[in-house]
mmCIF file of C-alpha atoms in Angstrom:
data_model
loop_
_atom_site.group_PDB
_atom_site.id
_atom_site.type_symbol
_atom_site.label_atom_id
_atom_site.label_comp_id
_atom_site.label_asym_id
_atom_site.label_seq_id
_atom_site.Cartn_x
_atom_site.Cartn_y
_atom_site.Cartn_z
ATOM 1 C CA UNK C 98 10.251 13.701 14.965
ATOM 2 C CA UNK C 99 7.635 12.071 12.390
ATOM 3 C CA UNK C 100 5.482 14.466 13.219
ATOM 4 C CA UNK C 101 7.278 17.535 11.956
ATOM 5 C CA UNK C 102 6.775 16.641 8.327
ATOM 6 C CA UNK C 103 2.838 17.735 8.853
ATOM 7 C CA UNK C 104 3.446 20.597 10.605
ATOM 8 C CA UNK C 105 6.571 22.700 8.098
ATOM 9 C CA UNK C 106 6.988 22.839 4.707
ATOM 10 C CA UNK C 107 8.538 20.525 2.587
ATOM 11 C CA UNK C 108 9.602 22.965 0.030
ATOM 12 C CA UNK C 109 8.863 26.856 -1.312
ATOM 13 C CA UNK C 110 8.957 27.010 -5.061
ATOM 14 C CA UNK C 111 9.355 30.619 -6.699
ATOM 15 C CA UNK C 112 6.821 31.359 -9.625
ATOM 16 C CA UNK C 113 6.635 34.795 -11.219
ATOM 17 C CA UNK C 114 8.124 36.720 -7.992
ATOM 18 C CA UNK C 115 5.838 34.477 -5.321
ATOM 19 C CA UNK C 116 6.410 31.521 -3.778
ATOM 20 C CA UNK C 117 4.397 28.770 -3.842
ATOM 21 C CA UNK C 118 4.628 26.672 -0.224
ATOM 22 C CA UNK C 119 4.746 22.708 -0.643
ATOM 23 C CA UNK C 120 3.752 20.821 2.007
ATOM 24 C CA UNK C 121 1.455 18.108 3.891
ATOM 25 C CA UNK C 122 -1.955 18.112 3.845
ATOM 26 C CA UNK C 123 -3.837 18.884 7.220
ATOM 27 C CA UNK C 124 -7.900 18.238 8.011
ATOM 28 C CA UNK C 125 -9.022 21.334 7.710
ATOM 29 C CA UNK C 126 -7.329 21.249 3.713
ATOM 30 C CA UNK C 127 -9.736 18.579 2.719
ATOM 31 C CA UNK C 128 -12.841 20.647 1.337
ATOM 32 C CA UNK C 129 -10.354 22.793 -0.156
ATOM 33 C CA UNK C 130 -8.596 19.797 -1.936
ATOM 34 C CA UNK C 131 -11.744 18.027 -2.755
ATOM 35 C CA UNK C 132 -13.136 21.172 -4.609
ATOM 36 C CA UNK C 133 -9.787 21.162 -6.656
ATOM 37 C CA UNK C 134 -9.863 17.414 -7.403
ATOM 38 C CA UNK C 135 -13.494 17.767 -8.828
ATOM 39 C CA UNK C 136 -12.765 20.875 -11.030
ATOM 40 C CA UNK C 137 -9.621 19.259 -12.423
ATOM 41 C CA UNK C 138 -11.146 15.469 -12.394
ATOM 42 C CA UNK C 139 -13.816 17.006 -14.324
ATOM 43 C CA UNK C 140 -11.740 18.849 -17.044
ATOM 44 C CA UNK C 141 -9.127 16.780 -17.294
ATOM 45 C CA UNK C 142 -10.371 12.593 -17.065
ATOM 46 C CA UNK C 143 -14.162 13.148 -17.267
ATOM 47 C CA UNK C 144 -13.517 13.369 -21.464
ATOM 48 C CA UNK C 145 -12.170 9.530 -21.036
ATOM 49 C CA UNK C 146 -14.811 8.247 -19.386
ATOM 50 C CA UNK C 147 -18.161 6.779 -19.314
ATOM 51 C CA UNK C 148 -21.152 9.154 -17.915
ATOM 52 C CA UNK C 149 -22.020 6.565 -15.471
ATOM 53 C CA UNK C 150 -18.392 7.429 -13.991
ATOM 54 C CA UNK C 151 -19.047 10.795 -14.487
ATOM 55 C CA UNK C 152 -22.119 11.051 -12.525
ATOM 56 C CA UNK C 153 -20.581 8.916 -9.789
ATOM 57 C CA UNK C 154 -17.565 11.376 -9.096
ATOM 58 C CA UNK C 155 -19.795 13.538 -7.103
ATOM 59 C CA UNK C 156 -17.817 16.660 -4.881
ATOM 60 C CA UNK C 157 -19.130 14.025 -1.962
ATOM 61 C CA UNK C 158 -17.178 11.437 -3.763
ATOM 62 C CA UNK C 159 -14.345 14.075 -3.656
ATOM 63 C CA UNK C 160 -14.524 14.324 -0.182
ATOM 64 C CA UNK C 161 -14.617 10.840 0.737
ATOM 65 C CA UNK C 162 -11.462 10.802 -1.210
ATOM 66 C CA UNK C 163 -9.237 12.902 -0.272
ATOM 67 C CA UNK C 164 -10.598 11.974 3.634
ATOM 68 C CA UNK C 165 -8.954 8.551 2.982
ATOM 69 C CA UNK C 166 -5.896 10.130 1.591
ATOM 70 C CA UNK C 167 -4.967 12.848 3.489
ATOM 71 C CA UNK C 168 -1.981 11.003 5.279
ATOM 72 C CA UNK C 169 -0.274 10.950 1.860
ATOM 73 C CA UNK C 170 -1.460 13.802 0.618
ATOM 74 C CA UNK C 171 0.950 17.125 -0.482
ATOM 75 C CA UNK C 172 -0.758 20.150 -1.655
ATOM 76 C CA UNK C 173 1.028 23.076 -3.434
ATOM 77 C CA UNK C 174 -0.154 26.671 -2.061
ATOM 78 C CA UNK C 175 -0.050 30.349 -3.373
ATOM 79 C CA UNK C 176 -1.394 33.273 -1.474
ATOM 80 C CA UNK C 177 -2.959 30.737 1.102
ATOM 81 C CA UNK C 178 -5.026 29.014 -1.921
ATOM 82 C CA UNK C 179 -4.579 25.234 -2.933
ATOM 83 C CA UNK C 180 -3.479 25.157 -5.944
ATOM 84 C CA UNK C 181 -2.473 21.639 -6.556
ATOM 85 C CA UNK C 182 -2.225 18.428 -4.681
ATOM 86 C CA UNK C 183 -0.888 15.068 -5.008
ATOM 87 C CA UNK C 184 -1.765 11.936 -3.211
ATOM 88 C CA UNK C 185 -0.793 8.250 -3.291
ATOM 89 C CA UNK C 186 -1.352 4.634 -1.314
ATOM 90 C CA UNK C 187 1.160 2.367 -1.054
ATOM 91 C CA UNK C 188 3.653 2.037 -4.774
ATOM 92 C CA UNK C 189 0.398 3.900 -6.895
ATOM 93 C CA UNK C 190 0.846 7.519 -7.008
ATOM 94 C CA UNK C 191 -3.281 7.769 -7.445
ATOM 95 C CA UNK C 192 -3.245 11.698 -8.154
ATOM 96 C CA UNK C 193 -1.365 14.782 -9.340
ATOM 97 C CA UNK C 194 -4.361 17.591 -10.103
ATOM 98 C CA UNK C 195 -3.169 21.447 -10.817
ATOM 99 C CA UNK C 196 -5.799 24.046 -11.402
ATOM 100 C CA UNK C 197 -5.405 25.116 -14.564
ATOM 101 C CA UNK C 198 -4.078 29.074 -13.928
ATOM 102 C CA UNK C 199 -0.993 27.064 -12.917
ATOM 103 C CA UNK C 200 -0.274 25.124 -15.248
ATOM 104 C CA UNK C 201 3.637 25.437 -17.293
ATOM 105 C CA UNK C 202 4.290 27.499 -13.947
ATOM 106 C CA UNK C 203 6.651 24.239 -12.324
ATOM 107 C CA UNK C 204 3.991 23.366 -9.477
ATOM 108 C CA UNK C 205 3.335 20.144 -11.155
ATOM 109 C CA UNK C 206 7.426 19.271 -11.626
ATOM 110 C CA UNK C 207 8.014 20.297 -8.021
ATOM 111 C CA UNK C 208 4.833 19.258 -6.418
ATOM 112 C CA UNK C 209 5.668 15.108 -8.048
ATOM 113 C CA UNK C 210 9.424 15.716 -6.905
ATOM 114 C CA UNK C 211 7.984 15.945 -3.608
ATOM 115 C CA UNK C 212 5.872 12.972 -3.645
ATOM 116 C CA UNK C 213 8.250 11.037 -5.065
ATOM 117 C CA UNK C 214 10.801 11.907 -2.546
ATOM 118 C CA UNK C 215 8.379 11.239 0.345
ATOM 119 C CA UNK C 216 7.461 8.010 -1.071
ATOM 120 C CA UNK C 217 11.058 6.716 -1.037
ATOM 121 C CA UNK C 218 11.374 8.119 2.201
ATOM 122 C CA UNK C 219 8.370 5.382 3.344
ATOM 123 C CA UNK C 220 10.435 2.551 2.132
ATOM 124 C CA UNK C 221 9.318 2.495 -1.550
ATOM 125 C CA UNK C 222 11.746 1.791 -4.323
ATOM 126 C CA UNK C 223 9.411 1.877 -7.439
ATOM 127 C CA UNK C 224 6.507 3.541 -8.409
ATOM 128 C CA UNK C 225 3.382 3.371 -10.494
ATOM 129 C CA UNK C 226 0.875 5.378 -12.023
ATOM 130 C CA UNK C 227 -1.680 5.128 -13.949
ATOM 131 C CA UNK C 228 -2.358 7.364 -16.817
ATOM 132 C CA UNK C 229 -5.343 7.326 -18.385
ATOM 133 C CA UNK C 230 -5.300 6.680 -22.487
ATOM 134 C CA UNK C 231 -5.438 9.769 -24.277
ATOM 135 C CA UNK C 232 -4.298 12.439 -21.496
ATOM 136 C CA UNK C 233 -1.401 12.787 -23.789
ATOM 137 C CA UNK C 234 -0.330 16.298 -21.842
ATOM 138 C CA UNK C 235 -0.064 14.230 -18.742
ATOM 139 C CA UNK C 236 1.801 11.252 -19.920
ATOM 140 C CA UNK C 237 4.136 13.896 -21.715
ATOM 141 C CA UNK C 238 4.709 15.583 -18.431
ATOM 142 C CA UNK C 239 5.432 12.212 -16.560
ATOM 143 C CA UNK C 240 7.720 11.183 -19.355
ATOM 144 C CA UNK C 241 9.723 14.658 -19.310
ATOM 145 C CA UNK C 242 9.489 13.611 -14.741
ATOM 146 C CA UNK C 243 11.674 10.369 -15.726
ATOM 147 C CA UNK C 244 8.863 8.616 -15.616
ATOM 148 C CA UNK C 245 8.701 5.396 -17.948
ATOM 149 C CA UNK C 246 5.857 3.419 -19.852
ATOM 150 C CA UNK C 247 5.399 -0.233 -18.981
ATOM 151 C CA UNK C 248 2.176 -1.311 -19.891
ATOM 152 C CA UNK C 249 -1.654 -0.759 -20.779
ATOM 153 C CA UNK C 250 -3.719 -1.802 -18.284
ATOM 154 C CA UNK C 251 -7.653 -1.642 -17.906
ATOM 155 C CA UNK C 252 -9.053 -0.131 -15.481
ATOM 156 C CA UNK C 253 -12.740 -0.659 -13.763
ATOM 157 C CA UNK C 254 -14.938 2.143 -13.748
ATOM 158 C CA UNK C 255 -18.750 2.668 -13.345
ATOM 159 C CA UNK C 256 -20.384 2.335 -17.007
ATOM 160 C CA UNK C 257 -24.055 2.629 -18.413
ATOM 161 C CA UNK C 258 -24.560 -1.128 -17.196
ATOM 162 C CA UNK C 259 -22.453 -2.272 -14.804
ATOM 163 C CA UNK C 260 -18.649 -2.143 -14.736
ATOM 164 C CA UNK C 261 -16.781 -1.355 -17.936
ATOM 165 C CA UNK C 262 -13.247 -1.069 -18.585
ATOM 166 C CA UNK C 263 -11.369 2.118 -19.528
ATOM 167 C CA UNK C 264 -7.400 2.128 -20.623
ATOM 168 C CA UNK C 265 -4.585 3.279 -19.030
ATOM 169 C CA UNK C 266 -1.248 3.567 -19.672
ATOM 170 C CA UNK C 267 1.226 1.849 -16.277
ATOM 171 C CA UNK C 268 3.998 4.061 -15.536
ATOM 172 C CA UNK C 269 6.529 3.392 -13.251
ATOM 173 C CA UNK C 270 9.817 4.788 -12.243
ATOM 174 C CA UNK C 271 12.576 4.061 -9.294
ATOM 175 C CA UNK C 272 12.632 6.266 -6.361
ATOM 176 C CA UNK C 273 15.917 7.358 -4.746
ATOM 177 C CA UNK C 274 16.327 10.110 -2.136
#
């Protein structure tokens, strides 16, 4: 059934001797999730962007988030914590966060093969990301995934008056199962 995806796990992944348990999101993840996305958000993209999008990516904002997500939403877990998470709508996968302890430890590798795999599964044949400009440790990683660079885009994000734009770099590659 369609159901049964949400309820086992998609994969276990050894690291150092434990295993780290891949699988769908449920509600009662989405605090959890949301408290991850910030930390990370905030570490890792807040340095590209304007403080008006700072300020704006509230945990509330967090929250909102990942409560509009959660159907497409894997997380990675370790001893019961969230430890990653990856989400995406449609084509876009919108985020891949991993609290930093884990890092270099193959959560990130395993936790996109997942996505990836469960977006083909839903019918989709390529996707996208969106990377922003100057994360060069992430676009690294998505290059080493298979993942390929097709554009720069601009993005829209809250700025000191108004809307300003920010750069990304499009990344796309073809799904198969």
């Amino acid at each position: 059934a369609a159901d049964d995806g949400f309820r086992c796990a998609l994969s276990v992944l050894r690291l150092t001797g434990e295993s780290a348990m891949i699988r769908r999101a449920h509600a009662s993840d989405i605090s959890r999730v949301a408290a991850l996305y910030h930390a990370v958000w905030h570490e890792t993209q807040a340095p590209f962007m304007p403080h008006a999008e700072i300020i704006r990516r509230s945990m509330e904002f967090f929250i909102e988030r990942m409560t509009a997500l959660l159907h497409s939403t894997l997380v990675a877990e370790l001893n019961e914590e969230v430890v990653a998470f990856t989400a995406w709508r449609g084509q876009l996968l919108g985020q891949l966060f991993v609290a930093m302890p884990h890092r270099g430890t193959r959560v990130a590798s395993s936790l996109l093969t997942a996505a990836e795999i469960e977006m083909a599964k839903g019918g989709i044949a390529e996707a996208e990301l969106h990377c922003v400009v100057g994360n060069e440790r992430a676009r690294r990683f998505y290059e080493r995934m298979g993942w390929h660079h097709k554009a720069e885009i601009m993005e829209q994000v809250a700025g000191e008056h108004g809307q300003t734009d920010v750069p990304f770099w499009c990344m796309t590659k073809v799904l198969t199962i």
